[in-house]
Every structure is written in C-alpha cells, then in structure tokens.
CSV table of C-alpha atoms in Angstrom, one decimal:
chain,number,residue,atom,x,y,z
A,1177,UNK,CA,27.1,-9.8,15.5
A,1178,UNK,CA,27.4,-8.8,11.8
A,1179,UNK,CA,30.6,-9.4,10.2
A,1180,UNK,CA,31.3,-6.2,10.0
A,1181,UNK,CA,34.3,-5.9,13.0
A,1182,UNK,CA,35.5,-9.2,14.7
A,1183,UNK,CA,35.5,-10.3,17.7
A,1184,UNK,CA,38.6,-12.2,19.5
A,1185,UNK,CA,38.2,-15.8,19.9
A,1186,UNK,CA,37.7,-16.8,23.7
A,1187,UNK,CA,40.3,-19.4,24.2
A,1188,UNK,CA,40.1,-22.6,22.2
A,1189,UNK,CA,41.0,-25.2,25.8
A,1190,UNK,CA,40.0,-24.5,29.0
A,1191,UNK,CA,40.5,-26.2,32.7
A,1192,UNK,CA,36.9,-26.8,33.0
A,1193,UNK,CA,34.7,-28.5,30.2
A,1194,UNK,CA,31.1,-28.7,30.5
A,1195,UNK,CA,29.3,-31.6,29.2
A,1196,UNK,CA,28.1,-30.9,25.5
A,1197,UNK,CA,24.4,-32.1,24.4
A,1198,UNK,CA,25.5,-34.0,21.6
A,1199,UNK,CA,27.2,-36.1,24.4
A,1200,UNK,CA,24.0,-36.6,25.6
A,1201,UNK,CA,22.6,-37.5,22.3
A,1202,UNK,CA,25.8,-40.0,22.0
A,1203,UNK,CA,25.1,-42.0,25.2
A,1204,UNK,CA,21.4,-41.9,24.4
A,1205,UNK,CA,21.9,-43.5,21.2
A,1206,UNK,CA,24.1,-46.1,22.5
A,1207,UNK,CA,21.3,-47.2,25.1
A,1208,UNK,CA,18.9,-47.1,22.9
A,1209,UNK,CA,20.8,-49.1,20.1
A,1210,UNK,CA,21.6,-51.8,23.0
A,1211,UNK,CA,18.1,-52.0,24.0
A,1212,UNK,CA,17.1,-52.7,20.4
A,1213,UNK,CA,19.5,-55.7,20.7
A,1214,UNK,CA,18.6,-56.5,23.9
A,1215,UNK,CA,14.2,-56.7,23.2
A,1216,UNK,CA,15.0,-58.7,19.9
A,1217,UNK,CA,13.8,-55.5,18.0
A,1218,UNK,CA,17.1,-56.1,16.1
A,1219,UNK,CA,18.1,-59.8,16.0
A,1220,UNK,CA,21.7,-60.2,17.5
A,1221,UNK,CA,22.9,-62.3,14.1
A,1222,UNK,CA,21.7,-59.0,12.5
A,1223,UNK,CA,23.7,-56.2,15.0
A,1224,UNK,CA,26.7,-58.5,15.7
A,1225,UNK,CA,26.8,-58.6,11.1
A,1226,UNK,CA,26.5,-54.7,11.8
A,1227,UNK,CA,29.6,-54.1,14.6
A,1228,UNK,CA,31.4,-56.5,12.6
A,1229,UNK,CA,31.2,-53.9,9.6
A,1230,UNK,CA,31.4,-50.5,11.9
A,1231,UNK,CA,34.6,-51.6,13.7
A,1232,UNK,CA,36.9,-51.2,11.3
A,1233,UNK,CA,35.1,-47.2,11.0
A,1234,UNK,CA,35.4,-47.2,14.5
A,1235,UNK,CA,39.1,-47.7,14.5
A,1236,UNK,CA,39.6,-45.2,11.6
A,1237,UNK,CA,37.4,-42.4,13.2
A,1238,UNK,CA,39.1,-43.0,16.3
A,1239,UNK,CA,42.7,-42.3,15.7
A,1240,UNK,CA,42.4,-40.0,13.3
A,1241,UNK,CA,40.9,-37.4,15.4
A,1242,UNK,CA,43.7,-38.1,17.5
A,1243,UNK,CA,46.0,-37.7,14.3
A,1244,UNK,CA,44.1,-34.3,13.9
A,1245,UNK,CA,44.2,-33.2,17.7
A,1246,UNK,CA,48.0,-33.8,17.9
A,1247,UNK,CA,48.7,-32.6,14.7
A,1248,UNK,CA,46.7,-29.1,15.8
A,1249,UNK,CA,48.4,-29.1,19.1
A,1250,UNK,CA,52.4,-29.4,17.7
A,1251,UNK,CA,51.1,-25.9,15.9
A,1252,UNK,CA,50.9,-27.4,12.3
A,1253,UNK,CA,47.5,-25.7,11.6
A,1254,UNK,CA,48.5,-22.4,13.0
A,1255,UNK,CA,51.8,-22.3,11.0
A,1256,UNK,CA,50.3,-23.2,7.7
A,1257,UNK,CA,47.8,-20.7,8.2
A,1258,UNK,CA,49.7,-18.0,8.8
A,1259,UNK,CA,51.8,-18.8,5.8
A,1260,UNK,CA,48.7,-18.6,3.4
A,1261,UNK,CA,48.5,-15.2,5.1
A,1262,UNK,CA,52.3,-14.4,4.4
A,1263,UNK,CA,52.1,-16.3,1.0
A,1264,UNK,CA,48.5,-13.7,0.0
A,1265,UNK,CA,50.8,-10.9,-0.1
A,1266,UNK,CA,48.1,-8.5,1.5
A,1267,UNK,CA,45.6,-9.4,-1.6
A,1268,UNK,CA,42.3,-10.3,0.2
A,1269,UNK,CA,41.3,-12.3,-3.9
A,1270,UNK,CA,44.9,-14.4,-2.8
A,1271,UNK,CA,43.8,-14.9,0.9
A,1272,UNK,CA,40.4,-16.1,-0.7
A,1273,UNK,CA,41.7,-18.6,-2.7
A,1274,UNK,CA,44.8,-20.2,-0.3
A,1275,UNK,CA,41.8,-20.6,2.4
A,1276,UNK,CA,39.3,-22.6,0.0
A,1277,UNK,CA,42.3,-24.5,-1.3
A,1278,UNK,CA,43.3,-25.4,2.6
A,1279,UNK,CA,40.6,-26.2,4.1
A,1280,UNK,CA,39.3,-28.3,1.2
A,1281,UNK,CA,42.8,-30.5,1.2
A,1282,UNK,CA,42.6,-30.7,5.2
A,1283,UNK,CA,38.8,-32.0,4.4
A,1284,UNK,CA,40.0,-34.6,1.7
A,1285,UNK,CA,42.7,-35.9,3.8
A,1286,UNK,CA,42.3,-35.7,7.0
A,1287,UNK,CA,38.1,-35.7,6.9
A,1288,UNK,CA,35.3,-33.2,7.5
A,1289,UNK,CA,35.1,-33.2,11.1
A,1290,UNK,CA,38.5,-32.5,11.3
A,1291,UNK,CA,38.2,-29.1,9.5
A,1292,UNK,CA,35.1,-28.4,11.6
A,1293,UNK,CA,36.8,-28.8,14.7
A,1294,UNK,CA,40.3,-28.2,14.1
A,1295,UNK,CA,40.5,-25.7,11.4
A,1296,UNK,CA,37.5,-23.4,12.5
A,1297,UNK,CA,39.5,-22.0,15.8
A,1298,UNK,CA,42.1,-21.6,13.5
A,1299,UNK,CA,40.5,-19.4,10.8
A,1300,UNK,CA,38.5,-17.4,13.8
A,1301,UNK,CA,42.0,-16.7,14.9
A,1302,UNK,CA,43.9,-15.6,11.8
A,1303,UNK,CA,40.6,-13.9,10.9
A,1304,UNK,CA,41.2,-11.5,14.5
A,1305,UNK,CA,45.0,-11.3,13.5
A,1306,UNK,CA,44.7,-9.7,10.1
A,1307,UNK,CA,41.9,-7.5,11.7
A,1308,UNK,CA,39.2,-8.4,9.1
A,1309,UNK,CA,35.7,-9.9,9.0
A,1310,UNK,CA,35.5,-13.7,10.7
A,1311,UNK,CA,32.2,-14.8,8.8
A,1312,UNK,CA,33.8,-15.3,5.4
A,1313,UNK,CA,36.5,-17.2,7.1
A,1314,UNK,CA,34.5,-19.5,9.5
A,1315,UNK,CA,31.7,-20.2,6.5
A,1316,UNK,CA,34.7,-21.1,4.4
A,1317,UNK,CA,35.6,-23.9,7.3
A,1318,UNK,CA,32.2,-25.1,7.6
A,1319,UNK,CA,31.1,-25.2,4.0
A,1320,UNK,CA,34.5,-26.7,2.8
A,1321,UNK,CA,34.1,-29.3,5.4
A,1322,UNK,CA,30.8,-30.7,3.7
A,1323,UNK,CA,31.3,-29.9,0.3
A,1324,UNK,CA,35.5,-30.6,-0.1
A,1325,UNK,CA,33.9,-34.5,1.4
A,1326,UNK,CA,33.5,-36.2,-1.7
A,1327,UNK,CA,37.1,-37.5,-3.3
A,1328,UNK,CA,38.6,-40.4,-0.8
A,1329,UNK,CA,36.9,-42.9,1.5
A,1330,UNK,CA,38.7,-40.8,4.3
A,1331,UNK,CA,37.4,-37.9,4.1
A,1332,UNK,CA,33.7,-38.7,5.4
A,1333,UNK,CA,32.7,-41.9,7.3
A,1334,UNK,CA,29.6,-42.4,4.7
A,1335,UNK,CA,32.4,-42.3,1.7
A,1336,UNK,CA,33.9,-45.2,3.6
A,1337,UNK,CA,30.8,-46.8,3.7
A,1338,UNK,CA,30.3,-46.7,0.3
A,1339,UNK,CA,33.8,-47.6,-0.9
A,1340,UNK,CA,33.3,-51.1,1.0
A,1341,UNK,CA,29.7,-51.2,0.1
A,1342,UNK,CA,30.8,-51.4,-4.1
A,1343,UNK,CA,34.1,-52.7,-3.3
A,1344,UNK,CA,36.3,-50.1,-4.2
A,1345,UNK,CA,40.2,-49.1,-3.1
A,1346,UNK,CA,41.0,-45.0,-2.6
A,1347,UNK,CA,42.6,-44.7,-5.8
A,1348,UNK,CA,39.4,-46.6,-7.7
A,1349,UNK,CA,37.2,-44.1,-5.7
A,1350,UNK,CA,38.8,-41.3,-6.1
A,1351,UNK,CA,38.7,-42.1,-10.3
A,1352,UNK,CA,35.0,-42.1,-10.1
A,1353,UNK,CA,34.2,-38.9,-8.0
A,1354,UNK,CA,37.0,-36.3,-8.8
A,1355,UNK,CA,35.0,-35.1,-11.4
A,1356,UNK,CA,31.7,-34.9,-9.0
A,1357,UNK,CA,34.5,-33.1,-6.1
A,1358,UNK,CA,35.8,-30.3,-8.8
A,1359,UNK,CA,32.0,-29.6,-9.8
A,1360,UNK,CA,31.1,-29.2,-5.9
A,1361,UNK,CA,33.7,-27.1,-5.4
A,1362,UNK,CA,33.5,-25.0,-8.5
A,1363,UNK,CA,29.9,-24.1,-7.3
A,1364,UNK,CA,30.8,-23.6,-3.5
A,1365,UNK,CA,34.0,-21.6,-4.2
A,1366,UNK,CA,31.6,-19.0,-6.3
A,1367,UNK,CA,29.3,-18.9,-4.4
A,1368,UNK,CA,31.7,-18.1,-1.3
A,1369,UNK,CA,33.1,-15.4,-3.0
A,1370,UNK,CA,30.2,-13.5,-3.7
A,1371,UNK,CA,27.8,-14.0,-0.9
A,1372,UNK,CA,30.7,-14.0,1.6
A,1373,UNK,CA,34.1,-12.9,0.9
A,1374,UNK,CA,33.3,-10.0,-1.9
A,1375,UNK,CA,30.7,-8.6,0.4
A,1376,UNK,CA,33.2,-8.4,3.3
A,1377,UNK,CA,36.5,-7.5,1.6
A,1378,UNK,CA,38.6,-4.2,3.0
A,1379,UNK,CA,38.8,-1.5,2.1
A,1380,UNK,CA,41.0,-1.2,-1.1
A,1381,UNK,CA,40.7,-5.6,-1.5
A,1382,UNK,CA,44.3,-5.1,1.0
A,1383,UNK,CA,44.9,-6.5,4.3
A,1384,UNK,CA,48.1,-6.3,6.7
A,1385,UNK,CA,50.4,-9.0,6.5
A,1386,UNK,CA,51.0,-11.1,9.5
A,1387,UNK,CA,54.2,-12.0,11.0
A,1388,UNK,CA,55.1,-15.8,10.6
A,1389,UNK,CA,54.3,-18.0,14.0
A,1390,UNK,CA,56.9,-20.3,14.6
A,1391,UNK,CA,55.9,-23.8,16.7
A,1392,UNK,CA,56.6,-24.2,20.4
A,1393,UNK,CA,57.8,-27.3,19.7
A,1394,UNK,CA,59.9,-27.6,16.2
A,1395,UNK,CA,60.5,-31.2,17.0
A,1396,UNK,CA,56.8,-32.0,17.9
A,1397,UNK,CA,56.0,-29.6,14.6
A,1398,UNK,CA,57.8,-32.1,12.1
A,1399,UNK,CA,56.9,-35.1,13.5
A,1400,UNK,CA,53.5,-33.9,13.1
A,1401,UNK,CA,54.2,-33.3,9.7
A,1402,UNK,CA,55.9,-36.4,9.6
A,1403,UNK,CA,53.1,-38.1,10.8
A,1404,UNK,CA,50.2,-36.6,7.9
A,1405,UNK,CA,52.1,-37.5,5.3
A,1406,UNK,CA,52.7,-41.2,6.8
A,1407,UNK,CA,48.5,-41.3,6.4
A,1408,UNK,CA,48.7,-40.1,3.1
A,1409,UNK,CA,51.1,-42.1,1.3
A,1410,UNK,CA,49.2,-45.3,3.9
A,1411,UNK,CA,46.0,-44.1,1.5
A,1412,UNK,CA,47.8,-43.7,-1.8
A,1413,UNK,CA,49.2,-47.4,-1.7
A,1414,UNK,CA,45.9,-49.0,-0.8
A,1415,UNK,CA,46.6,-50.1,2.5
A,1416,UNK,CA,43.4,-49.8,5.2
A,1417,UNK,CA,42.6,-46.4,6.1
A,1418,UNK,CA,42.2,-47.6,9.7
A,1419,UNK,CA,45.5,-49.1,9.9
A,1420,UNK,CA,46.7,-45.5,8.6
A,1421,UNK,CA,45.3,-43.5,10.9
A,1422,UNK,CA,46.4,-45.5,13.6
A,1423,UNK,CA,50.2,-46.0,12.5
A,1424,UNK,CA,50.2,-41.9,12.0
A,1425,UNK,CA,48.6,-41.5,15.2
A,1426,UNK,CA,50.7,-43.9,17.0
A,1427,UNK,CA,53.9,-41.5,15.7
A,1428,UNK,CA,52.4,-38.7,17.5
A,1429,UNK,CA,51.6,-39.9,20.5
A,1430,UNK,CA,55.2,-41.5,20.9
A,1431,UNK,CA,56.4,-38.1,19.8
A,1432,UNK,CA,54.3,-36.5,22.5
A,1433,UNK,CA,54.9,-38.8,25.3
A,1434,UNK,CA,58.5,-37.9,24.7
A,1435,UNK,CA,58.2,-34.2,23.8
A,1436,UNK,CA,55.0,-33.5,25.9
A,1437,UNK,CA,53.5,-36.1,27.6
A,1438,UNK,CA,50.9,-33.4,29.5
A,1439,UNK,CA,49.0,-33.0,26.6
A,1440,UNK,CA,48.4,-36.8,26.0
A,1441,UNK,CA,45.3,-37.4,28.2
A,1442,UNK,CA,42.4,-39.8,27.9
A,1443,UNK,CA,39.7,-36.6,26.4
A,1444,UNK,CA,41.6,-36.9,23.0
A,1445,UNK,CA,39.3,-40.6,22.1
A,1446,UNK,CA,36.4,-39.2,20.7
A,1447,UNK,CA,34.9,-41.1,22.8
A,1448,UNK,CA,31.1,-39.4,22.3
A,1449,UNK,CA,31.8,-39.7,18.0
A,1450,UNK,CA,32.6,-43.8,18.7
A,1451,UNK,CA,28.9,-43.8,20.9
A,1452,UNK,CA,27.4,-42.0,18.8
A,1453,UNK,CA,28.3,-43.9,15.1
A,1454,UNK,CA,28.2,-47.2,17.1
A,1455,UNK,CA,24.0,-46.1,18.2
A,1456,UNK,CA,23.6,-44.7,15.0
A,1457,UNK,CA,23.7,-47.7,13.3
A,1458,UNK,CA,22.3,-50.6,15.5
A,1459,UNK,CA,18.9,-47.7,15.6
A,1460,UNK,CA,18.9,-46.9,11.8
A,1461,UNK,CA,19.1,-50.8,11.4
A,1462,UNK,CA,15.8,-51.3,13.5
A,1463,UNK,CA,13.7,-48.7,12.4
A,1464,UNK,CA,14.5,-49.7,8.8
A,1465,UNK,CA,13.2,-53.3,9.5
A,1466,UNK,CA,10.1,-51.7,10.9
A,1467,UNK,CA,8.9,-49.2,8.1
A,1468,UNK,CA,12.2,-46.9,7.5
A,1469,UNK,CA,13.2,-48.8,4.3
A,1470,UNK,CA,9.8,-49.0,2.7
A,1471,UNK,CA,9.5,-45.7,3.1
A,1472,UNK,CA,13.0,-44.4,1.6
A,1473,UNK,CA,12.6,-47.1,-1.2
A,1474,UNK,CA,9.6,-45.4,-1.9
A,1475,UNK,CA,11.8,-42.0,-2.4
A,1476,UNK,CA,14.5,-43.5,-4.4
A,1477,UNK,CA,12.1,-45.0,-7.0
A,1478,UNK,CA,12.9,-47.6,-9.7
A,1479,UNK,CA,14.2,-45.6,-12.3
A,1480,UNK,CA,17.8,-45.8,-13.6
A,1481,UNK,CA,19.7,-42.9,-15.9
A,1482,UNK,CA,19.5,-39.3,-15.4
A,1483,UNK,CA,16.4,-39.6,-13.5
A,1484,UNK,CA,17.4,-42.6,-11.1
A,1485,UNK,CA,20.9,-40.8,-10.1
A,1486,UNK,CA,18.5,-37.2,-9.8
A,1487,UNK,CA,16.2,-38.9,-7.4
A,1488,UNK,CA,19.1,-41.0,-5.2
A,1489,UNK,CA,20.7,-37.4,-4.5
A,1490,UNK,CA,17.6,-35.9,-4.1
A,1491,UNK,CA,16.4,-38.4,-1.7
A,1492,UNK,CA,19.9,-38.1,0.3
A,1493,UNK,CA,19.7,-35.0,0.6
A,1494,UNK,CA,16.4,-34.7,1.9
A,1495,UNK,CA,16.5,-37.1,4.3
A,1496,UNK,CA,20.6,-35.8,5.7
A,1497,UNK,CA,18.5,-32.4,6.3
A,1498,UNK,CA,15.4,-34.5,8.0
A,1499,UNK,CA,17.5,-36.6,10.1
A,1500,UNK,CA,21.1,-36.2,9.4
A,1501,UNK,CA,23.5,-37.4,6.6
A,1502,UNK,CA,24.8,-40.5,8.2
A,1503,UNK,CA,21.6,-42.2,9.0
A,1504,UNK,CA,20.6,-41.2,5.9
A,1505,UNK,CA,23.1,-42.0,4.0
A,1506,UNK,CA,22.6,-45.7,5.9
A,1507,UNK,CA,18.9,-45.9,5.1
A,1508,UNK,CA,19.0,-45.3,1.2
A,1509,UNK,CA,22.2,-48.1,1.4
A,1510,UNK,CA,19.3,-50.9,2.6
A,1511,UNK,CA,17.3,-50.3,0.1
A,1512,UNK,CA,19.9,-49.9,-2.7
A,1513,UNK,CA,21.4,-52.7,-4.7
A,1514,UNK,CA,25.1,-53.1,-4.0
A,1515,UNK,CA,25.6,-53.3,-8.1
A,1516,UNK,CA,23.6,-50.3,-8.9
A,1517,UNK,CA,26.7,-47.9,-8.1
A,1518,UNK,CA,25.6,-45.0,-9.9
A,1519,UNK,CA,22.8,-44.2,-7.6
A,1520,UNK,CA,24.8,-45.3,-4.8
A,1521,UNK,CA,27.0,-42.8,-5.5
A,1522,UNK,CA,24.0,-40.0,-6.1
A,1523,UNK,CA,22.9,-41.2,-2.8
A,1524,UNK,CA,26.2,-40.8,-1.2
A,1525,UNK,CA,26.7,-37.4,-2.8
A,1526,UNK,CA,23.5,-36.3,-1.7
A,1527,UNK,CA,24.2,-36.7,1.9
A,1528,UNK,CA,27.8,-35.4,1.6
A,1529,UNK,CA,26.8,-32.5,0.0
A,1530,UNK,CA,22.7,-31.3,1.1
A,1531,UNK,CA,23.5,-31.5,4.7
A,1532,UNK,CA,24.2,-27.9,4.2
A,1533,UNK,CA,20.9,-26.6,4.1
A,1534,UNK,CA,20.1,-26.9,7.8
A,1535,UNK,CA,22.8,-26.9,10.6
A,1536,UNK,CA,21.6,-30.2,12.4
A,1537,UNK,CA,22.0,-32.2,9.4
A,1538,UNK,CA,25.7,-32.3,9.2
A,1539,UNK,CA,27.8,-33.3,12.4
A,1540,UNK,CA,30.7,-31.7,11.3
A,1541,UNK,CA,28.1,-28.3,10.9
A,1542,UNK,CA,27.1,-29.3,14.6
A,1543,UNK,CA,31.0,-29.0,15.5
A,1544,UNK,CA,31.0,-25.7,13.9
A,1545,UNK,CA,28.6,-24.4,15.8
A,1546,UNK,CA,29.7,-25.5,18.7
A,1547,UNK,CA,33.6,-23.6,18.0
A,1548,UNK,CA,32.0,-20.7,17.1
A,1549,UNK,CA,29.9,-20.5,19.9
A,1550,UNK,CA,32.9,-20.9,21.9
A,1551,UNK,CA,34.6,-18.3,20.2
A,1552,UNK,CA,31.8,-15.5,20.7
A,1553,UNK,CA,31.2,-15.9,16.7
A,1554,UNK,CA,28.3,-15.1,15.8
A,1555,UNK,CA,27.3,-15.6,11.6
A,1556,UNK,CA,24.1,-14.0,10.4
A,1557,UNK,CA,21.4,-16.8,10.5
A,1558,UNK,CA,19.1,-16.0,7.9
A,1559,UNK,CA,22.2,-15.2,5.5
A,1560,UNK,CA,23.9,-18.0,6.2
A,1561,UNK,CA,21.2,-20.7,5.8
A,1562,UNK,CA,19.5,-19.2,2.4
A,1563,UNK,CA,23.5,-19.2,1.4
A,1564,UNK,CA,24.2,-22.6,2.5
A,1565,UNK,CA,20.5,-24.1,0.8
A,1566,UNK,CA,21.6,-22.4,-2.3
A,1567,UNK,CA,25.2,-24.4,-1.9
A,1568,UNK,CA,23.3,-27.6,-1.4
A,1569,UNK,CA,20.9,-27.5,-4.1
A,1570,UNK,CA,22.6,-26.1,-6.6
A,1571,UNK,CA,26.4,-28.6,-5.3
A,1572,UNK,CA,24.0,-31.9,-5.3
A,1573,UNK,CA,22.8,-30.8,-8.8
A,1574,UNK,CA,26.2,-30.4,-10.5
A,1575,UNK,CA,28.0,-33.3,-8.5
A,1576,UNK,CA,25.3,-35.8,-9.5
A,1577,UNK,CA,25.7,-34.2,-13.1
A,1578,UNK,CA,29.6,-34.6,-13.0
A,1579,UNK,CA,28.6,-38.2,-11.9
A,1580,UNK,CA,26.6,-39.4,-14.8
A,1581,UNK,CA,29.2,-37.7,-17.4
A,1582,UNK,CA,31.9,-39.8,-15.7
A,1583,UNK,CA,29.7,-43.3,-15.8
C-alpha cells in the first residue's frame, strides 16, 4: 500500500509462531562459529579471549529485551503513546515532534532493537487509532532506532563495544558523542518531516484526539515504570550495564510471577539475538585472520584529521550496508588502534548510523520489517530506501563533523 489510508494492525501475539529466517541465520552462525573453533581455523586461546569479552554483552542483551518485553506487556508503551497523542492537542507539527522525541529516548535508553521491536506495533497501532497515515509513524520507529543509537553504551551493542574498547564509563561516552547524537538527529528529524510527515499530514495539519488507555494492570504498569528507571539511574552512576538490565529485569519478572505469571514463558530470552552475536563474532574473528582485516585496513587508510575520521565512517558505513553493522563495526575494531579514538568513534558512527541505506544492514531494520510485515504494513520501497540513503549519507557526514569539533 501507499500511505495514503491505513490499514489495521493484525495482532501483535499469536498462539502459533512460525519459525523466523533470521532464526535460521542465528543457529547457522552458531555452527559455523563452533566449527571454526573446532578445525583450528580460529585458535581456542583466540575464541575463549573472544566469549570472555561477549559475555558480559550477552548478559546485557539478554535481559534487557526482557526489561523491554515486560515493560511493553504491563502497557507502559501503549499508555505513553497515547498520551503524546492526548498531549499533541490534535496538531499533527506537535504529534510530529512528541514521536521523534519518544522513540529516540526509548532508543537511547533502552536500545535500538527495542524500539524496532517494541515500539513499531505500537506506532502502527496509534497510527490506526487517530485514523491517519502509518508510513510516517513506522519510518519514524525505524529510522530513530538507528540514528537516536549513538549517546550511551546501551543503546547499541557496537557502542558497548567501543566504550570497553577505549575504556570509557556512560557518562565519559556520552561527553564525547552528544554533540555527534544532536547532529544525527537534527538531520533525520528534517528530513522525516519533509519526506514523510509533511507529505502525509491531514487535511487542515488536525487530527482527532484519542481517548487515554489506561493499563490492565496498574500494579504491573508502575512496577514497570519502576523497573526503567532502576536501569537508568544503574547507567547514570557507572555501575555495569549488564548488571542493570538484569536487576531491572529481575523486578519485572518478580512483579509478573506475582501479578501474571502466564505471561512469563521461556520465548521472552532472545534466545536467536544471544546465537546470533555469539556466531557473529567467533566468524568475523576468522575471516579477519584470513584476509578480512587486510582488506578493511586497506579502507580505513593511514591518515589521521578530517580525512582519517571521513574515511573510518565512510568505511563503517559501507561495510554495515555490505554485511551488516555489527560485523562491521567488529572488523574496522581489528584493524584500529585502541588509542586512536577519534576514528574509532567515526568507525562506530558509521555503522550506527549508514546501516540505513539498505534494510539488511541494520538488525534492528530487519526487526522492523519483520513487525510490519506482521502488521499488513506496507511502506513504499523505492521512497523509503532513496529516503533512508539520503539519512545515512548525509547523518554519517554531520555526526563525524560534530565528532571532530568536539575532539
């Protein structure tokens, strides 16, 4: 479809759940990242030195999807929504401008993936309620969910990567890219607005209010909230993300076994996300040793400055669109100095910010897909990825700008 008239989400859970191909592509990496280890074509001193660094990601990705899960499921997405929709006042500019502003705060603190999978259904669904157009909402999701990435370690795994990579806590991280994170999202908010939103608005820029949803569950519903904020101040004092998420996401599921103990059930581990990073890296490892590195070190270059930090995002972004960010976030790492943080961070914001370009490149634009297929969405192809190359080329150029003004 166009989105001209919008369609009604199919339900978000169902009874039955067909197996998804990325959880094919997730046990397939896992094989084949074992039987690297296992014909020596990784050395086990090498992948045991590279689970000992992914575990603590592990535990980090882990819970805090099942932060996010439990969070959406006490109704703490679906209220706040609807209040931005209360809060626009029947102004579609307002509506605009509380969406960009949510999802880029549930990307920041509660990661990309999260707003991809969470968050889209959500959007679809207030999108349906205020009877308006459901592209501008669900391209607000998707794009906000790669370009809002940048500011903490939480709120992309690659961030965290690169926080313990140049040894630096949230709030240290946070003082070198928030200048990169407001150029990122000065370019994607305009560029939302007048590809997406401006094109779309109704008639007279007015829509009709919604009535307020209230939780099932008021208990659940504040101890949800109770729960996100926990995380938060856990990042704001320094303390390990991992042992954040999981303290947060232990509260929920006591809550829940209490309140609802139905909805606890062993499909809320991400179990296919944990196979998947886990492959990811012990392959990306290998093939670097065999020719990967050479190659990317080839891309990056030698140079320092303006031109050194150009090329590092350049490079990240190419190869996120190639072969996705993560891996290639991981292969520009090897062949970059940990002391050369400038280009380290080009690199990173190159791969947080091109995956845009093409829809494979970006799990979280993978996840996005996959809830708007469910949702009998349809967004215009060939309008969203010119859009969404424009967002990455032009977003990598000003972050990486923003970057070398801040040192």
């Amino acid at each position: 479809m166009t989105s001209a008239g919008p369609v009604p989400p199919a339900p978000i859970r169902s009874a039955r759940r067909r197996p998804h191909p990325l959880d094919a592509i997730a046990v397939a990496l896992a094989v084949v990242g074992a039987g690297c280890v296992a014909t020596g074509l990784l050395p086990r001193p090498d992948a045991a030195a590279t689970l000992v660094r992914v575990l603590p990601l592990l535990l980090f990705l882990g819970t805090v999807v099942i932060l996010a899960e439990l969070t959406a499921a006490a109704g703490v997405f679906d209220v706040l929504a609807t209040r931005l929709a209360v809060a626009a006042r029947g102004s579609w500019p307002a509506l605009f401008a509380l969406c960009v502003g949510f999802a880029a705060v549930t990307t920041i603190v509660l990661n990309l993936d999260t707003t991809a999978v969470l968050l889209t259904p959500v959007m679809l669904t207030l999108a349906v309620t205020l009877r308006t157009a459901v592209a501008p909402l669900a391209v607000t999701t998707v794009w906000l969910a790669n370009t809002a990435s940048l500011l903490l370690p939480v709120s992309n795994l690659t961030n965290l990567l690169a926080a313990d990579r140049i040894g630096l806590d949230p709030l240290g991280y946070a003082g070198l890219l928030w200048l990169p994170q407001l150029a990122v999202l000065a370019v994607t908010t305009a560029l939302l607005w007048y590809c997406w939103w401006r094109p779309e608005r109704p008639p007279g820029n007015r829509f009709p209010a919604p009535a307020p949803h209230r939780p099932a569950d008021p208990v659940l519903y504040r101890t949800a909230l109770a729960g996100c904020l926990l995380f938060v101040g856990v990042i704001l004092v320094g303390a390990p993300v991992g042992l954040g998420s999981a303290v947060a996401a232990g509260l929920l599921v006591l809550g829940f076994a209490i309140r609802s103990p139905a909805t606890l059930r062993p499909a809320l581990v991400p179990w296919r996300l944990l196979l998947f990073v886990t492959g990811l890296f012990l392959v990306v490892q290998t093939i670097g040793r065999h020719g990967l590195n050479d190659l990317v070190a080839g891309l990056v270059g030698q140079d320092g400055g303006v031109l050194g930090a150009l090329r590092a995002g350049g490079t990240g972004a190419l190869l996120a669109n190639l072969v996705n960010n993560l891996p290639a976030y991981l292969a520009g790492e090897a062949v970059l100095p940990s002391g050369d943080r400038q280009r380290l961070l080009a690199l990173l914001i190159g791969t947080n910010v091109g995956p845009l370009a093409l829809p494979w490149a970006s799990l979280a634009t993978l996840l996005w897909l996959e809830r708007c297929r469910a949702a009998r969405v349809r967004v215009p192809l060939a309008r969203f990825l010119v859009t969404s190359a424009a967002v990455a080329v032009l977003g990598t150029v000003a972050a990486v700008g923003a970057l070398l003004l801040t040192g």
